[in-house]
């Protein structure tokens, strides 16, 4: 749509620039929407499923997707957004690696009249005019669900180690908060160590190995995602213990590998975080490109899985 400035006649060009400058008026060329999308990286099974969902949905919707992988670095996203502005895309969407530090670059997009949609992770800013909408999960609620399962299944004094997601990322902050809120009324449940594993399997394994070296009284692992939980399973086995029995494991995501570990009894409970955001994201992109009003916050529905529920869900699991 914004590529319409190439129209040859001056009058046409003027009309086209005016139409495109609204940040979303109808196309003056072939009507194709160009979406600049900055993804967090490829750190987890969840992220792979999310990327595939977005790429497929863009193709299905006939949206020209300009995809950029930030490799889990905020500075790469801070470089990608001005580059999308320079390309004059119709809409910018991104999943912020961390919550803070976005105001300046989003102000640039606002000044260029390019609407921004946040997907998966939200930002922490006093200025909510910097983006049109957020589409994703309620991460605090996910943390609460993890805590509630533990409260219902605790067996006396329960020492928990927490494998946190990327430091400063919304899901790491919120999942810690929701979990802490629920266990606060239960003094027999204690988080004895907490450290980031950066949402990766290798990070989860490494941190769990360190936890096992410094603590011989771990009852439960609370991992902010499946990948870190899967890494913790490897570390627990290597230490001669049985995951799921000697040390119980709670994770978040419910990607196939996590669900298989749950069905096998290596993980004890998973809180779902839905990565299949592509279709809804493309609908939102089309709406904001057309200048339509959209809800500021759209949350996706999610569930939880016990071992039996994982066994039942696995045959139809899409990711
Ligand atoms: O932001 C969503 C989180 O990011 C997922 O839970 C995690 O697996 C991913 O890396």
Coordinates of C-alpha atoms and ligand atoms in Angstrom, one line a residue:
X1 CA 0.0 0.0 0.0
X2 CA 2.6 2.5 1.0
X3 CA 4.6 1.7 -2.1
X4 CA 2.0 3.7 -4.0
X5 CA 4.3 6.8 -4.1
X6 CA 5.7 5.4 -7.4
X7 CA 2.6 6.6 -9.3
X8 CA 3.8 8.5 -12.4
X9 CA 1.5 11.6 -12.6
X10 CA 2.2 14.2 -10.0
X11 CA -1.5 14.6 -9.2
X12 CA -1.9 10.8 -8.8
X13 CA 1.2 10.7 -6.6
X14 CA -0.1 13.5 -4.4
X15 CA -3.4 11.6 -4.0
X16 CA -1.6 8.4 -3.3
X17 CA 0.7 9.9 -0.6
X18 CA -2.3 11.4 1.1
X19 CA -4.1 8.1 1.0
X20 CA -1.1 6.2 2.3
X21 CA -0.1 8.8 4.8
X22 CA -3.1 8.1 7.0
X23 CA -1.3 5.0 8.2
X24 CA -3.8 2.7 6.7
X25 CA -6.1 4.1 4.0
X26 CA -7.1 1.9 1.1
X27 CA -4.3 0.9 -1.3
X28 CA -3.6 3.0 -4.3
X29 CA -1.7 0.2 -6.0
X30 CA -2.6 -3.5 -5.9
X31 CA -3.8 -3.3 -2.3
X32 CA -1.1 -5.6 -0.8
X33 CA -0.3 -4.8 2.8
X34 CA 3.4 -4.9 3.8
X35 CA 4.0 -6.0 7.3
X36 CA 7.4 -5.5 9.0
X37 CA 7.6 -8.1 11.7
X38 CA 10.4 -8.4 14.3
X39 CA 10.5 -11.8 16.0
X40 CA 12.3 -12.4 19.3
X41 CA 14.5 -15.2 17.9
X42 CA 14.4 -19.0 17.7
X43 CA 15.0 -19.8 21.4
X44 CA 12.3 -22.4 22.0
X45 CA 9.8 -24.9 20.5
X46 CA 7.1 -22.3 21.2
X47 CA 9.0 -19.6 19.2
X48 CA 9.4 -22.0 16.2
X49 CA 5.6 -22.7 16.3
X50 CA 4.8 -19.0 16.6
X51 CA 7.1 -18.1 13.6
X52 CA 5.6 -20.8 11.5
X53 CA 2.1 -19.7 12.4
X54 CA 2.8 -16.0 11.5
X55 CA 4.6 -16.9 8.2
X56 CA 1.8 -19.3 7.1
X57 CA -1.0 -16.8 8.1
X58 CA 0.7 -14.0 6.2
X59 CA 0.9 -16.1 3.1
X60 CA -2.7 -17.2 3.4
X61 CA -3.9 -13.6 3.9
X62 CA -1.8 -12.4 0.9
X63 CA 0.2 -10.0 3.2
X64 CA 3.8 -9.2 2.2
X65 CA 5.8 -10.2 5.4
X66 CA 9.1 -8.6 6.0
X67 CA 10.5 -10.9 8.7
X68 CA 13.4 -10.0 10.9
X69 CA 14.9 -12.3 13.6
X70 CA 16.3 -10.4 16.6
X71 CA 18.3 -13.4 18.0
X72 CA 17.0 -12.5 21.5
X73 CA 18.7 -9.1 21.4
X74 CA 16.7 -5.9 22.0
X75 CA 19.3 -3.8 20.1
X76 CA 18.5 -5.9 16.9
X77 CA 14.8 -5.0 17.3
X78 CA 15.7 -1.3 17.9
X79 CA 17.6 -1.5 14.5
X80 CA 14.8 -3.4 12.7
X81 CA 12.0 -1.0 13.5
X82 CA 13.6 2.1 11.9
X83 CA 14.5 -0.1 8.9
X84 CA 10.8 -1.0 8.5
X85 CA 10.0 2.7 8.7
X86 CA 12.5 3.4 6.0
X87 CA 11.0 0.7 3.8
X88 CA 7.6 2.5 4.4
X89 CA 5.8 -0.6 5.4
X90 CA 2.1 -0.4 6.2
X91 CA 2.2 -1.9 9.6
X92 CA 4.9 -2.9 12.1
X93 CA 4.4 -5.8 14.4
X94 CA 6.8 -7.1 17.0
X95 CA 7.3 -9.4 19.9
X96 CA 9.5 -7.4 22.3
X97 CA 12.4 -9.3 23.7
X98 CA 12.1 -7.2 26.9
X99 CA 9.5 -5.0 28.4
X100 CA 11.2 -1.6 28.7
X101 CA 13.1 0.8 26.5
X102 CA 10.8 1.1 23.5
X103 CA 9.4 4.7 23.7
X104 CA 12.0 6.4 21.5
X105 CA 11.8 3.9 18.6
X106 CA 8.0 3.6 18.8
X107 CA 7.8 7.4 18.7
X108 CA 9.7 7.3 15.4
X109 CA 7.0 4.9 14.0
X110 CA 4.2 7.1 15.3
X111 CA 5.8 10.2 13.6
X112 CA 6.0 8.2 10.4
X113 CA 2.3 7.4 10.8
X114 CA 2.9 3.6 10.8
X115 CA 0.7 1.7 13.2
X116 CA 2.4 -0.8 15.5
X117 CA 0.9 -4.0 16.9
X118 CA 2.5 -5.9 19.8
X119 CA 2.2 -9.6 19.7
X120 CA 3.0 -12.3 22.3
X121 CA 4.9 -10.0 24.7
X122 CA 3.7 -6.6 25.9
X123 CA 5.8 -3.5 26.7
X124 CA 6.0 -1.4 29.9
X125 CA 5.4 2.2 28.8
X126 CA 3.4 5.1 30.2
X127 CA 2.3 6.0 26.7
X128 CA -0.2 3.5 25.3
X129 CA -0.7 5.6 22.1
X130 CA 2.6 4.2 20.9
X131 CA 0.9 1.0 19.7
X132 CA -2.5 0.1 18.4
X133 CA -3.1 -3.2 20.1
X134 CA -1.5 -6.1 22.0
X135 CA -2.4 -9.7 21.0
X136 CA -1.1 -12.5 23.3
X137 CA -1.4 -14.3 26.6
X138 CA -2.0 -13.3 30.2
X139 CA 1.3 -14.4 31.6
X140 CA 0.5 -13.5 35.2
X141 CA -2.5 -15.8 35.0
X142 CA -0.2 -18.6 33.6
X143 CA 2.1 -18.2 36.7
X144 CA -1.0 -18.3 38.9
X145 CA -2.1 -21.6 37.3
X146 CA 1.3 -23.1 37.9
X147 CA 1.2 -22.0 41.6
X148 CA -2.4 -23.3 42.1
X149 CA -1.4 -26.8 40.8
X150 CA 1.5 -26.8 43.3
X151 CA -0.7 -25.6 46.2
X152 CA -3.1 -28.5 45.4
X153 CA -0.4 -31.0 45.1
X154 CA 2.2 -30.0 47.7
X155 CA 3.3 -32.7 50.1
X156 CA 4.4 -30.8 53.3
X157 CA 7.5 -28.7 53.1
X158 CA 8.2 -28.1 49.4
X159 CA 11.4 -26.5 48.2
X160 CA 11.1 -25.0 44.7
X161 CA 13.7 -23.9 42.3
X162 CA 12.6 -21.5 39.6
X163 CA 14.1 -21.5 36.0
X164 CA 13.2 -18.0 34.8
X165 CA 12.8 -16.9 31.3
X166 CA 14.9 -14.1 29.7
X167 CA 15.6 -11.3 32.3
X168 CA 13.4 -8.3 31.7
X169 CA 11.0 -10.2 29.3
X170 CA 7.3 -9.9 30.1
X171 CA 6.7 -13.7 30.4
X172 CA 9.6 -14.0 32.9
X173 CA 8.4 -11.1 35.0
X174 CA 4.7 -12.0 34.9
X175 CA 5.1 -15.8 35.4
X176 CA 7.2 -15.2 38.4
X177 CA 4.7 -12.7 39.8
X178 CA 1.6 -14.9 39.3
X179 CA 3.3 -17.9 40.9
X180 CA 4.7 -15.9 43.8
X181 CA 1.2 -14.4 44.4
X182 CA -0.4 -17.8 44.8
X183 CA 2.2 -19.4 47.0
X184 CA 2.5 -16.4 49.2
X185 CA -0.2 -17.7 51.5
X186 CA 1.5 -21.1 51.8
X187 CA 4.7 -20.8 53.9
X188 CA 5.4 -24.6 53.4
X189 CA 6.1 -23.8 49.8
X190 CA 9.4 -22.0 49.4
X191 CA 11.3 -20.8 46.4
X192 CA 14.9 -21.6 47.5
X193 CA 16.6 -20.5 44.3
X194 CA 15.7 -18.6 41.1
X195 CA 17.8 -17.9 38.0
X196 CA 17.4 -17.2 34.3
X197 CA 17.8 -20.0 31.8
X198 CA 17.0 -17.6 29.0
X199 CA 14.0 -19.7 27.8
X200 CA 16.4 -22.2 26.2
X201 CA 17.0 -25.9 26.8
X202 CA 20.7 -25.5 27.2
X203 CA 20.1 -22.6 29.6
X204 CA 17.7 -24.7 31.7
X205 CA 20.1 -27.6 31.8
X206 CA 23.1 -25.5 32.9
X207 CA 21.2 -23.7 35.6
X208 CA 19.6 -26.9 36.9
X209 CA 23.1 -28.5 37.1
X210 CA 24.2 -25.5 39.2
X211 CA 21.1 -25.8 41.4
X212 CA 21.7 -29.5 42.0
X213 CA 25.3 -28.8 42.9
X214 CA 24.3 -26.3 45.6
X215 CA 21.1 -27.8 46.9
X216 CA 20.4 -31.4 47.9
X217 CA 16.8 -30.6 49.0
X218 CA 15.0 -29.7 45.8
X219 CA 11.4 -31.0 45.6
X220 CA 10.0 -29.1 42.6
X221 CA 11.3 -27.3 39.5
X222 CA 9.1 -24.4 38.2
X223 CA 10.4 -23.7 34.7
X224 CA 9.0 -20.7 32.8
X225 CA 8.9 -22.7 29.6
X226 CA 9.0 -26.3 28.4
X227 CA 12.4 -26.0 26.8
X228 CA 14.1 -25.1 30.1
X229 CA 12.1 -27.9 31.8
X230 CA 13.4 -30.4 29.2
X231 CA 16.9 -29.1 29.9
X232 CA 16.3 -29.6 33.7
X233 CA 15.2 -33.2 33.0
X234 CA 18.6 -34.0 31.5
X235 CA 20.4 -32.4 34.4
X236 CA 18.3 -34.3 37.0
X237 CA 18.9 -37.7 35.2
X238 CA 22.6 -36.9 35.0
X239 CA 22.6 -36.4 38.7
X240 CA 21.1 -39.9 39.2
X241 CA 17.6 -38.7 40.1
X242 CA 14.3 -39.5 38.5
X243 CA 12.5 -36.4 37.0
X244 CA 8.8 -36.4 37.8
X245 CA 9.3 -38.5 40.9
X246 CA 12.4 -37.4 42.9
X247 CA 11.9 -33.9 41.6
X248 CA 8.6 -32.8 40.2
X249 CA 8.5 -30.4 37.3
X250 CA 6.0 -27.7 36.3
X251 CA 6.4 -25.9 33.0
X252 CA 4.7 -23.4 30.7
X253 CA 3.9 -23.7 26.9
X254 CA 2.7 -27.2 26.1
X255 CA 4.7 -27.7 22.9
X256 CA 4.9 -31.2 21.6
X257 CA 8.2 -32.1 23.2
X258 CA 6.9 -30.9 26.6
X259 CA 3.6 -32.7 26.2
X260 CA 5.5 -35.9 25.4
X261 CA 7.6 -35.5 28.5
X262 CA 4.4 -34.9 30.5
X263 CA 2.7 -38.0 29.0
X264 CA 5.8 -40.1 30.0
X265 CA 5.7 -38.7 33.5
X266 CA 9.0 -36.7 33.4
X267 CA 7.0 -33.5 33.7
X268 CA 4.1 -33.3 36.1
X269 CA 2.0 -30.4 35.0
X270 CA 2.0 -27.9 32.1
X271 CA 0.3 -24.5 31.8
X272 CA -0.5 -23.8 28.1
X273 CA 0.8 -20.7 26.3
X274 CA -0.7 -20.6 22.8
X275 CA 1.8 -19.7 20.0
X276 CA -0.7 -20.0 17.1
X277 CA -1.2 -16.2 16.9
X278 CA -0.7 -15.9 13.2
X279 CA -4.3 -15.8 11.9
X280 CA -5.5 -13.3 14.6
X281 CA -2.4 -11.2 14.0
X282 CA -3.1 -10.9 10.3
X283 CA -6.7 -9.9 10.9
X284 CA -5.5 -7.2 13.3
X285 CA -3.0 -6.0 10.8
X286 CA -5.6 -5.7 8.1
X287 CA -7.9 -3.8 10.5
X288 CA -5.2 -1.3 11.6
X289 CA -4.0 -0.9 8.0
X290 CA -7.6 0.1 7.1
X291 CA -7.6 2.6 9.9
X292 CA -10.3 0.6 11.9
X293 CA -10.6 0.8 15.7
X294 CA -9.4 -2.3 17.4
X295 CA -9.4 -3.5 21.0
X296 CA -6.3 -2.4 22.9
X297 CA -5.7 -5.8 24.4
X298 CA -6.7 -9.2 23.0
X299 CA -5.9 -12.2 25.0
X300 CA -5.9 -15.8 23.7
X301 CA -7.6 -18.7 25.5
X302 CA -5.4 -21.2 27.2
X303 CA -5.7 -24.3 29.3
X304 CA -3.6 -26.6 31.5
X305 CA -2.5 -30.2 31.1
X306 CA -2.1 -33.1 33.6
X307 CA -0.4 -36.4 32.5
X308 CA -3.8 -37.9 31.4
X309 CA -4.8 -34.8 29.6
X310 CA -1.5 -34.7 27.7
X311 CA -1.9 -38.3 26.6
X312 CA -5.4 -37.5 25.3
X313 CA -4.4 -34.2 23.6
X314 CA -1.1 -35.4 21.9
X315 CA -2.6 -37.1 18.8
X316 CA -4.2 -33.9 17.7
X317 CA -1.5 -31.5 18.9
X318 CA -0.5 -29.2 16.0
X319 CA 2.9 -28.1 17.4
Ligands
LIG1 O1 6.9 -15.1 25.1 C1 6.5 -16.4 25.1 C2 7.6 -17.2 25.6 O2 8.7 -17.0 24.9 C3 7.3 -18.7 25.6 O3 6.7 -19.2 26.7 C4 8.7 -19.2 25.6 O4 8.9 -20.6 25.3 C5 9.3 -18.3 24.6 O5 10.6 -18.3 24.4

